[in-house]
CSV table of C-alpha atoms in Angstrom, one decimal:
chain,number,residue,atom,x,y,z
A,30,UNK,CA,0.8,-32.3,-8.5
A,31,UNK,CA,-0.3,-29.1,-7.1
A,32,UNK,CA,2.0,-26.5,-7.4
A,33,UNK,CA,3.1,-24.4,-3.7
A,34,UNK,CA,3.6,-20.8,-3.2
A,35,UNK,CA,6.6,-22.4,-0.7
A,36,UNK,CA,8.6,-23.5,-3.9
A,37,UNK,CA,8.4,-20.0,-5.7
A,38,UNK,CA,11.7,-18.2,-5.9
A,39,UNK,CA,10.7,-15.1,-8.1
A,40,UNK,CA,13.5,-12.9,-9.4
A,41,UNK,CA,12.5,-9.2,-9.5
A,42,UNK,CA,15.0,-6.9,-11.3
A,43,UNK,CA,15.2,-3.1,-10.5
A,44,UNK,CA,13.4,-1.9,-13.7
A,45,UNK,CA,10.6,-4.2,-12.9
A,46,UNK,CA,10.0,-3.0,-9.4
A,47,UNK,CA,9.4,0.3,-11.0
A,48,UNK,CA,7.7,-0.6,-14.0
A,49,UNK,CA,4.9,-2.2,-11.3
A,50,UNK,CA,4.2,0.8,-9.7
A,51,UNK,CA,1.2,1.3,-10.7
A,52,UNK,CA,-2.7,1.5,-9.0
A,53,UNK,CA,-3.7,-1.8,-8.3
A,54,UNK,CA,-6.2,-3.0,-11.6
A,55,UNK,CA,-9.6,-2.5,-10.2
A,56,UNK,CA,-8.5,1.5,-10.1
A,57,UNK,CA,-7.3,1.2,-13.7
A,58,UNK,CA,-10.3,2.7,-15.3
A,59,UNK,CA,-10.7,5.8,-12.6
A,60,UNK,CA,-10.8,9.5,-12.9
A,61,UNK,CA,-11.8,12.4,-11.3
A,62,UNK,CA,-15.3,12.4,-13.5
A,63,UNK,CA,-16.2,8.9,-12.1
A,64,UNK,CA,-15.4,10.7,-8.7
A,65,UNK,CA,-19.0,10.8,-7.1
A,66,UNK,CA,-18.9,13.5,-4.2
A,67,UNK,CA,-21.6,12.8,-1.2
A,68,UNK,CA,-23.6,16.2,-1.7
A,69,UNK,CA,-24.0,15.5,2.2
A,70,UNK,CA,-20.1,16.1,2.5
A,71,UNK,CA,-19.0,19.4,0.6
A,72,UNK,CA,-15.2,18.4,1.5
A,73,UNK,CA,-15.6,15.5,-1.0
A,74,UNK,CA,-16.4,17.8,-3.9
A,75,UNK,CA,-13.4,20.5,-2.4
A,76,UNK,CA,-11.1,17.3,-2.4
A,77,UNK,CA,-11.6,16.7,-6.1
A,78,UNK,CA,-11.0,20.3,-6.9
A,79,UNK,CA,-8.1,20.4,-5.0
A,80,UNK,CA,-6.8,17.0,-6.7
A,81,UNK,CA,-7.2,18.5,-10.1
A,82,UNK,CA,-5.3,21.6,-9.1
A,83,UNK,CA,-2.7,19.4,-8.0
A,84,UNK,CA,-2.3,18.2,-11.1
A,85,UNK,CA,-2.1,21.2,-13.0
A,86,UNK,CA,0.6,22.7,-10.3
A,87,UNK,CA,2.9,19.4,-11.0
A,88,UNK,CA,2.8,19.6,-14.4
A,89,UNK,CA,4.0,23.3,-14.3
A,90,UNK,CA,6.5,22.4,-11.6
A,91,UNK,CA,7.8,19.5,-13.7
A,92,UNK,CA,8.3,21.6,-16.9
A,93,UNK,CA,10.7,23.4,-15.2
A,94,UNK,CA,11.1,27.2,-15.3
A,95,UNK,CA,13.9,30.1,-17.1
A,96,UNK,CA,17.0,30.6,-15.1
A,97,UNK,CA,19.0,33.8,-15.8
A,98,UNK,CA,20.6,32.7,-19.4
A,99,UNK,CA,17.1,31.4,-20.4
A,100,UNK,CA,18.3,27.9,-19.2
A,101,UNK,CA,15.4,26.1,-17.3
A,102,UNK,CA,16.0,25.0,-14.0
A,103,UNK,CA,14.3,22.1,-11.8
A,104,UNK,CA,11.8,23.4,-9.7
A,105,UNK,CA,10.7,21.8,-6.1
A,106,UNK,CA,7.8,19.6,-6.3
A,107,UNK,CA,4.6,20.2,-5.0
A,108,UNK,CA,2.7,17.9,-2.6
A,109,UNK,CA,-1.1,16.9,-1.8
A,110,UNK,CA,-2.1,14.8,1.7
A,111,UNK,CA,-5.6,13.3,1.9
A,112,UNK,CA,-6.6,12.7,4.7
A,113,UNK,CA,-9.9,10.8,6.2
A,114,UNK,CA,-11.3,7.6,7.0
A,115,UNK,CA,-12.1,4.4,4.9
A,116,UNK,CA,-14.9,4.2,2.3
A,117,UNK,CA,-14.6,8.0,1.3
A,118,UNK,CA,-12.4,7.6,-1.9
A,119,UNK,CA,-9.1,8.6,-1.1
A,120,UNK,CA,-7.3,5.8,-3.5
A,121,UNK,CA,-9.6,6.7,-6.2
A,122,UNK,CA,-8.5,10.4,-6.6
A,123,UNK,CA,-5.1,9.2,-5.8
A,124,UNK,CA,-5.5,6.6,-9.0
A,125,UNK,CA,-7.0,9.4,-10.4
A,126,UNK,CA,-4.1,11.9,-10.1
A,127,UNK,CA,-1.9,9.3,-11.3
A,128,UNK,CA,-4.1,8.7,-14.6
A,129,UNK,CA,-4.6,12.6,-15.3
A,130,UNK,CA,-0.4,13.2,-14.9
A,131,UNK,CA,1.8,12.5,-18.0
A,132,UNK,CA,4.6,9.6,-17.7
A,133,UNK,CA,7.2,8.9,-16.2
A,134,UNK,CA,4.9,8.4,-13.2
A,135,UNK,CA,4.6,6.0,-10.2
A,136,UNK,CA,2.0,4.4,-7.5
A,137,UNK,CA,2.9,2.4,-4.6
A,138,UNK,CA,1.7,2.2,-1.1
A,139,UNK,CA,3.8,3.0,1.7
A,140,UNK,CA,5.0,-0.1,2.5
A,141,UNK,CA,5.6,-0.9,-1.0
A,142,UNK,CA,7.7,2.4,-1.3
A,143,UNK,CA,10.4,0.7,1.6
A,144,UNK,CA,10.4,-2.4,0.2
A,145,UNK,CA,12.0,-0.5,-2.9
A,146,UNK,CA,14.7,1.2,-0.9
A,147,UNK,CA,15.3,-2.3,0.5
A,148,UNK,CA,15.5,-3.7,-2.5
A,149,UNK,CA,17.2,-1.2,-4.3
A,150,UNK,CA,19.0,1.0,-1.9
A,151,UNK,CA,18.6,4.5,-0.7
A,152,UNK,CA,20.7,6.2,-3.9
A,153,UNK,CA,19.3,3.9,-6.6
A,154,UNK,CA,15.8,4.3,-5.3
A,155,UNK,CA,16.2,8.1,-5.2
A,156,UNK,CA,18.0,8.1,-8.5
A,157,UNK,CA,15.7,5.7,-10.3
A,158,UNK,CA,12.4,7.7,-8.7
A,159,UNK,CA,13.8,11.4,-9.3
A,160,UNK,CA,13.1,10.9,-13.3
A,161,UNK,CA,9.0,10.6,-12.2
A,162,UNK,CA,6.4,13.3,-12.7
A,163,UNK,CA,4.5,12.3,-9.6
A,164,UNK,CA,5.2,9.7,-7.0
A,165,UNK,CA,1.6,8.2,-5.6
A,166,UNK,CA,1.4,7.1,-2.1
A,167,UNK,CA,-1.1,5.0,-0.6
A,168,UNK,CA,-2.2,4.2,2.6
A,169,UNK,CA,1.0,6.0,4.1
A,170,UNK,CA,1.7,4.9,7.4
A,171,UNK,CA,4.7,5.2,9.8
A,172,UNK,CA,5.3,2.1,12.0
A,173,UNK,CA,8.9,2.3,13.0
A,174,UNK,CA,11.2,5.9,13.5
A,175,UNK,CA,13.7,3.9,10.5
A,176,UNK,CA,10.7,4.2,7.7
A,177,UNK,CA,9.9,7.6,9.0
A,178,UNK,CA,13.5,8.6,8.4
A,179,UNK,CA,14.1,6.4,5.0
A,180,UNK,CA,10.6,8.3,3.6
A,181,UNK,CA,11.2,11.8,5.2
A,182,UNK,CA,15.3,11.3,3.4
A,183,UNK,CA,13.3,9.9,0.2
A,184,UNK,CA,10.9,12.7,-0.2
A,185,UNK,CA,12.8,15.6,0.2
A,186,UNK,CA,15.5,14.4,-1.9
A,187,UNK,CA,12.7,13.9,-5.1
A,188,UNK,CA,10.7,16.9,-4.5
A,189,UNK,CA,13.8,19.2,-4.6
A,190,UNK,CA,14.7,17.2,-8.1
A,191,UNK,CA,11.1,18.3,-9.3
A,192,UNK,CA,8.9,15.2,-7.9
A,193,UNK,CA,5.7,15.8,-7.1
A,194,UNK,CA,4.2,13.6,-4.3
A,195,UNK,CA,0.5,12.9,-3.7
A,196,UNK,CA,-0.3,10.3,-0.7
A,197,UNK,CA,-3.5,9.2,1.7
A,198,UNK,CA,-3.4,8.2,5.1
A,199,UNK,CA,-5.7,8.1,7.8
A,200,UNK,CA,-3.8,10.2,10.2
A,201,UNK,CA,-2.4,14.0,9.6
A,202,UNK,CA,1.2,14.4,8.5
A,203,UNK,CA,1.6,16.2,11.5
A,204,UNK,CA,0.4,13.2,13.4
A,205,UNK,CA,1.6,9.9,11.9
A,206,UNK,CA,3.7,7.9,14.7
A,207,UNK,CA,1.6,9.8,17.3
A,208,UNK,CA,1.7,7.6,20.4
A,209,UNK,CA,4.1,5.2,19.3
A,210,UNK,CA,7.3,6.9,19.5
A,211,UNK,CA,8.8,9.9,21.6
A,212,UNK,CA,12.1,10.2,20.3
A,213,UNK,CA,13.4,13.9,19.7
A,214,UNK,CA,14.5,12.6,16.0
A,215,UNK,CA,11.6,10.9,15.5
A,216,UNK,CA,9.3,14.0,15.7
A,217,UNK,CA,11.9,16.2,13.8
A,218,UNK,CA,11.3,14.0,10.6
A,219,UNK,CA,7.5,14.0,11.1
A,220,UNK,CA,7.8,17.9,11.3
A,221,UNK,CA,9.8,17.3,7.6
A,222,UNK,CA,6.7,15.3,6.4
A,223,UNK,CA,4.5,17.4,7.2
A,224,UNK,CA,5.9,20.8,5.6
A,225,UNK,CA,5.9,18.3,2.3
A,226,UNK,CA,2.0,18.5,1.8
A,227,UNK,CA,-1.1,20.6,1.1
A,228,UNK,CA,-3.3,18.7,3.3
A,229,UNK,CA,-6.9,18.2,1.8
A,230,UNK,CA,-9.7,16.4,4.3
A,231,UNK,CA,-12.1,13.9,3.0
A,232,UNK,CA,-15.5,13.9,5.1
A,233,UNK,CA,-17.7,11.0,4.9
A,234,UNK,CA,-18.3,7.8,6.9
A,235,UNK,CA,-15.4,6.4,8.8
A,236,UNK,CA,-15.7,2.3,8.3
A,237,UNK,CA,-13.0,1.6,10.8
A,238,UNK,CA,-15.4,1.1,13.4
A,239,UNK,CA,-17.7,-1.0,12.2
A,240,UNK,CA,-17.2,-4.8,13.4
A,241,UNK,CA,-16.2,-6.7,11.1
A,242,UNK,CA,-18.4,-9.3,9.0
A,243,UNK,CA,-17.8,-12.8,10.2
A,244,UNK,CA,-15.1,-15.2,8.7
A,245,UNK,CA,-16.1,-18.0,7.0
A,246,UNK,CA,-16.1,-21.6,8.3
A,247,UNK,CA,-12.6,-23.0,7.6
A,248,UNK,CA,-12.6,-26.2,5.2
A,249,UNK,CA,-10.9,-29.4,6.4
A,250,UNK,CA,-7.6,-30.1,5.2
A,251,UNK,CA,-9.6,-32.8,2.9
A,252,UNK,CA,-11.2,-30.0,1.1
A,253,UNK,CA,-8.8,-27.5,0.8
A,254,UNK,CA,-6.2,-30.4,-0.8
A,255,UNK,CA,-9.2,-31.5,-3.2
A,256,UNK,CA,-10.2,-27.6,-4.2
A,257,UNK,CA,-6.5,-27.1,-5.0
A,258,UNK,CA,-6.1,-30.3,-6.4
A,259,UNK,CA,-9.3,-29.8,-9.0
A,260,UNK,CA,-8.6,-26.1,-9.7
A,261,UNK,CA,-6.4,-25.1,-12.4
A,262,UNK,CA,-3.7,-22.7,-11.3
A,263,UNK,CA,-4.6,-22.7,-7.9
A,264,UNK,CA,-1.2,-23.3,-5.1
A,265,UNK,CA,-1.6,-25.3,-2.0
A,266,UNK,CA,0.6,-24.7,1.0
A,267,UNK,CA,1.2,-25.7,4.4
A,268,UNK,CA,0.6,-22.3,6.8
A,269,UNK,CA,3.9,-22.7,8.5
A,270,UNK,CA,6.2,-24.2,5.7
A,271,UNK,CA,4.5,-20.9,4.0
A,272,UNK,CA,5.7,-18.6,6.7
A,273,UNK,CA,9.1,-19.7,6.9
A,274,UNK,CA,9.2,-19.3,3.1
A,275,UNK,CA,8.3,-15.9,3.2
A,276,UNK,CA,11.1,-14.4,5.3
A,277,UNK,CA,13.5,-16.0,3.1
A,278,UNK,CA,12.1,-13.8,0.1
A,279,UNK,CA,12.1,-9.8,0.4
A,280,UNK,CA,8.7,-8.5,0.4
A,281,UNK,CA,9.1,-6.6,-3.0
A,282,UNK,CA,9.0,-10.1,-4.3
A,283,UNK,CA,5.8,-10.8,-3.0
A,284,UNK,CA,3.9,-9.1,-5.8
A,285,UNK,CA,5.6,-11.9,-8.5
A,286,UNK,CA,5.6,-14.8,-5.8
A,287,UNK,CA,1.5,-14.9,-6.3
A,288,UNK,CA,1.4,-14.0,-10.2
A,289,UNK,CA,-0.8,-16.1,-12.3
A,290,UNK,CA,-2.1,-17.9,-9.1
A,291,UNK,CA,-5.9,-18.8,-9.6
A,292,UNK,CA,-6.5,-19.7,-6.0
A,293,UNK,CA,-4.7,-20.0,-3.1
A,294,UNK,CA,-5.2,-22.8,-0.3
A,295,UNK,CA,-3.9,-22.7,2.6
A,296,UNK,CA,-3.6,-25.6,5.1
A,297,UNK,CA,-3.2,-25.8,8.9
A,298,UNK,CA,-4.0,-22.1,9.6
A,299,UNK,CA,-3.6,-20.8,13.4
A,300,UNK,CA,-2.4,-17.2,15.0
A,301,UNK,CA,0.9,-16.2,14.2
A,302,UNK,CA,3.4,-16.5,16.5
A,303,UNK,CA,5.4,-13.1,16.5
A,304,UNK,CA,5.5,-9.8,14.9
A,305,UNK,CA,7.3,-10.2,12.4
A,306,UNK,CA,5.2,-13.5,11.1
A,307,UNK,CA,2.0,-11.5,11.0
A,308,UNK,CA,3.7,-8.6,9.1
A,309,UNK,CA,4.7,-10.3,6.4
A,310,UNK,CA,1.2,-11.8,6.3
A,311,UNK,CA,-0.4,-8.5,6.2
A,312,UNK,CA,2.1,-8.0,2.9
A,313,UNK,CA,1.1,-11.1,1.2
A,314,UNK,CA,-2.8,-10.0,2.3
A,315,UNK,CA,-2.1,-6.8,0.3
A,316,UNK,CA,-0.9,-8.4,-2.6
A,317,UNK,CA,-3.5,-10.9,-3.4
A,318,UNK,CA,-6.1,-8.1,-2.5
A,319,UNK,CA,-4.8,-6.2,-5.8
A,320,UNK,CA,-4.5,-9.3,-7.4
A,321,UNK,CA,-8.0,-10.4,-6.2
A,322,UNK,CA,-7.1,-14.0,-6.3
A,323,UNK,CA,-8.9,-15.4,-3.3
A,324,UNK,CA,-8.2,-17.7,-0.7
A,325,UNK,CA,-9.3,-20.6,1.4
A,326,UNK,CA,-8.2,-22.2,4.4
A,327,UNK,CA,-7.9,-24.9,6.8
A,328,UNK,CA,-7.3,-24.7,10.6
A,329,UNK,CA,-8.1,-21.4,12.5
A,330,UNK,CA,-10.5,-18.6,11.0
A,331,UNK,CA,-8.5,-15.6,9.5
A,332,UNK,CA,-9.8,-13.5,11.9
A,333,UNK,CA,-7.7,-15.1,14.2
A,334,UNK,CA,-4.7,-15.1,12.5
A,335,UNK,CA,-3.7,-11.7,14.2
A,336,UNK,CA,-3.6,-11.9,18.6
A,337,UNK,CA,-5.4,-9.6,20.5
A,338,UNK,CA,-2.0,-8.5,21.5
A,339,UNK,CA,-1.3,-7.7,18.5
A,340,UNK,CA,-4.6,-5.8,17.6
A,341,UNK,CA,-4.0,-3.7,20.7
A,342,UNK,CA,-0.7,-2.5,19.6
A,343,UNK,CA,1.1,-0.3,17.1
A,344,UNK,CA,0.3,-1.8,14.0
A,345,UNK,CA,-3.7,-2.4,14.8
A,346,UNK,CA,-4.4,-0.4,11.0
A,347,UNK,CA,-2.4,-2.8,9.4
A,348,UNK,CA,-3.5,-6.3,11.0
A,349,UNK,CA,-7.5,-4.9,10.4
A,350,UNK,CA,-6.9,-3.7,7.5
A,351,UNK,CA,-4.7,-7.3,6.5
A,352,UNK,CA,-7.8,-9.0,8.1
A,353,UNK,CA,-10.7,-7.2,6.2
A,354,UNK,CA,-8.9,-8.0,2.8
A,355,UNK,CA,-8.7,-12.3,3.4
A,356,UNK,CA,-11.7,-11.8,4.7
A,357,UNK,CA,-13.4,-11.0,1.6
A,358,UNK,CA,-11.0,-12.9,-0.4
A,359,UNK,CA,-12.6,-15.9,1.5
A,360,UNK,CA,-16.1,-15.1,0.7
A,361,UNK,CA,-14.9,-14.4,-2.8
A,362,UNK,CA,-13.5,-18.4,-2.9
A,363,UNK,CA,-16.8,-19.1,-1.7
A,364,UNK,CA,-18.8,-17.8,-4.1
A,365,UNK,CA,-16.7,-19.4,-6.8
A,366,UNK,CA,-17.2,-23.0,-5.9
């Protein structure tokens, strides 16, 4: 019998969740020498500088200096933001700075980083991150005024206990959440942010405006049952019964609910029906994109997965970004059969 993603009820213990951040494993051989600048965009060469400078600064930060009675003391953290669009490299130096900074050390995109407050609470978290070198940030994002807050609280707590932070984004510290909310408090924590980072630019060619390639032709339910059915390690699951599974689980589970998993099918695809359906898709998208473990479906294409109401609103990034990855985990399932 096929074995279902829906029946999975992974256990994650605190030490775990830290012990898995780390860059995702096609970044694990990275460094700043494998770093190719465009000699068309100068900032790209200026960004690696500026990464390796980085480095050097944390270190120093991190060893701490002589108080008055020769005693060291813990001194604040230093920060790097870069900043550009997709395609230019900004998760390889980030990989990068992670390889080139001694351990204890940690990696984890945005969203990643509040699932582990969620899961762990704001103290633990802070207490449990505060012993790192560097905390690296990917893809850092700000989709509701209660992250902004929970990460603005987080940061400035570790980089006053000697954390160095280094994150990407597309958008400026001083502009995440631009357009999305007005609040006074809202905008006071951005302002926090932003005083956090040295903010480096990466020039090059902005992908987020390219269309996207299309989806591949969804299977019939036949086929997908049969692929699962005659591939070893590979899960089958009904889209909805799959759904409703994943709110039950936290998302910082996610990661172990598709470990091992050769290939996952997926039945009866169509567009979600609220928010917070498609977000915790776009969580499980992320997580078999680092895992690479592609998937095929049945039902709608997973381009369609995310509404047109939903592209034209807050979280567009995400739901492209969600999109673009099952996309070419369905073109990698494919190729494989």
């Amino acid at each position: 019998m096929v074995a279902r993603l829906s029946d999975r009820n992974p256990v994650v213990s605190p030490e775990q969740l830290i012990e898995e951040m780390v860059p995702p494993s096609t970044f694990d051989s990275v460094s700043f020498d494998s770093y190719i600048p465009d000699p068309n965009e100068p900032s790209q060469a200026e960004a690696v500088a500026r990464a390796r400078d980085f480095v050097e600064r944390a270190k120093k930060s991190r060893s701490g200096k002589k108080g008055l009675f020769s005693r060291k003391q813990t001194s604040q953290g230093v920060g790097l933001y870069l900043d550009g669009g997709f395609g230019v490299g900004k998760t390889h130096l980030l990989a990068s700075i992670y390889h080139a900074m001694p351990a204890p050390k940690s990696f984890a995109t945005f969203v990643e980083l509040t699932h582990l407050v969620g899961a762990l609470g704001f103290m633990n978290a802070v207490e449990r991150l505060s012993e790192q070198n560097v905390l690296c940030i990917d893809e850092f994002e700000l989709d509701d005024p209660g992250d902004t807050m929970i990460v603005s609280r987080l940061l400035t707590e570790l980089t006053a206990k000697g954390v160095s932070i280094a994150a990407t984004s597309n958008t400026l510290p001083g502009q995440l959440g631009e357009g999305r909310f007005a609040a006074q408090d809202f905008l006071r924590e951005i302002k926090k942010l932003s005083a956090i980072f040295e903010t480096i630019r990466v020039d090059g060619p902005d992908y987020r405006h390219r269309d996207l390639p299309p989806a591949p032709e969804p299977r019939s339910s036949e086929d997908v049952a049969a692929l699962a059915e005659a591939t070893e390690g590979a899960t089958f699951d009904d889209f909805d019964e799959l759904c409703a599974h994943l709110a039950k689980l936290h998302p910082s589970k996610y990661k172990e609910l598709v470990d091992g998993v050769s290939l996952v099918c997926i039945s009866g695809v169509h567009p979600a029906k609220d928010q917070s359906v498609a977000l915790r898709i776009v969580v499980l998208a992320d997580r078999l994109y680092d895992a690479n473990i592609p998937v095929t479906v049945s039902g709608a294409k997973l381009d369609e997965i995310f509404t047109d109401e939903m592209l034209a609103g807050g979280y567009r990034k995400k739901y492209l970004r969600a999109t673009s990855r099952l996309l070419a985990l369905s073109r990698f399932a494919e190729s494989a059969v």
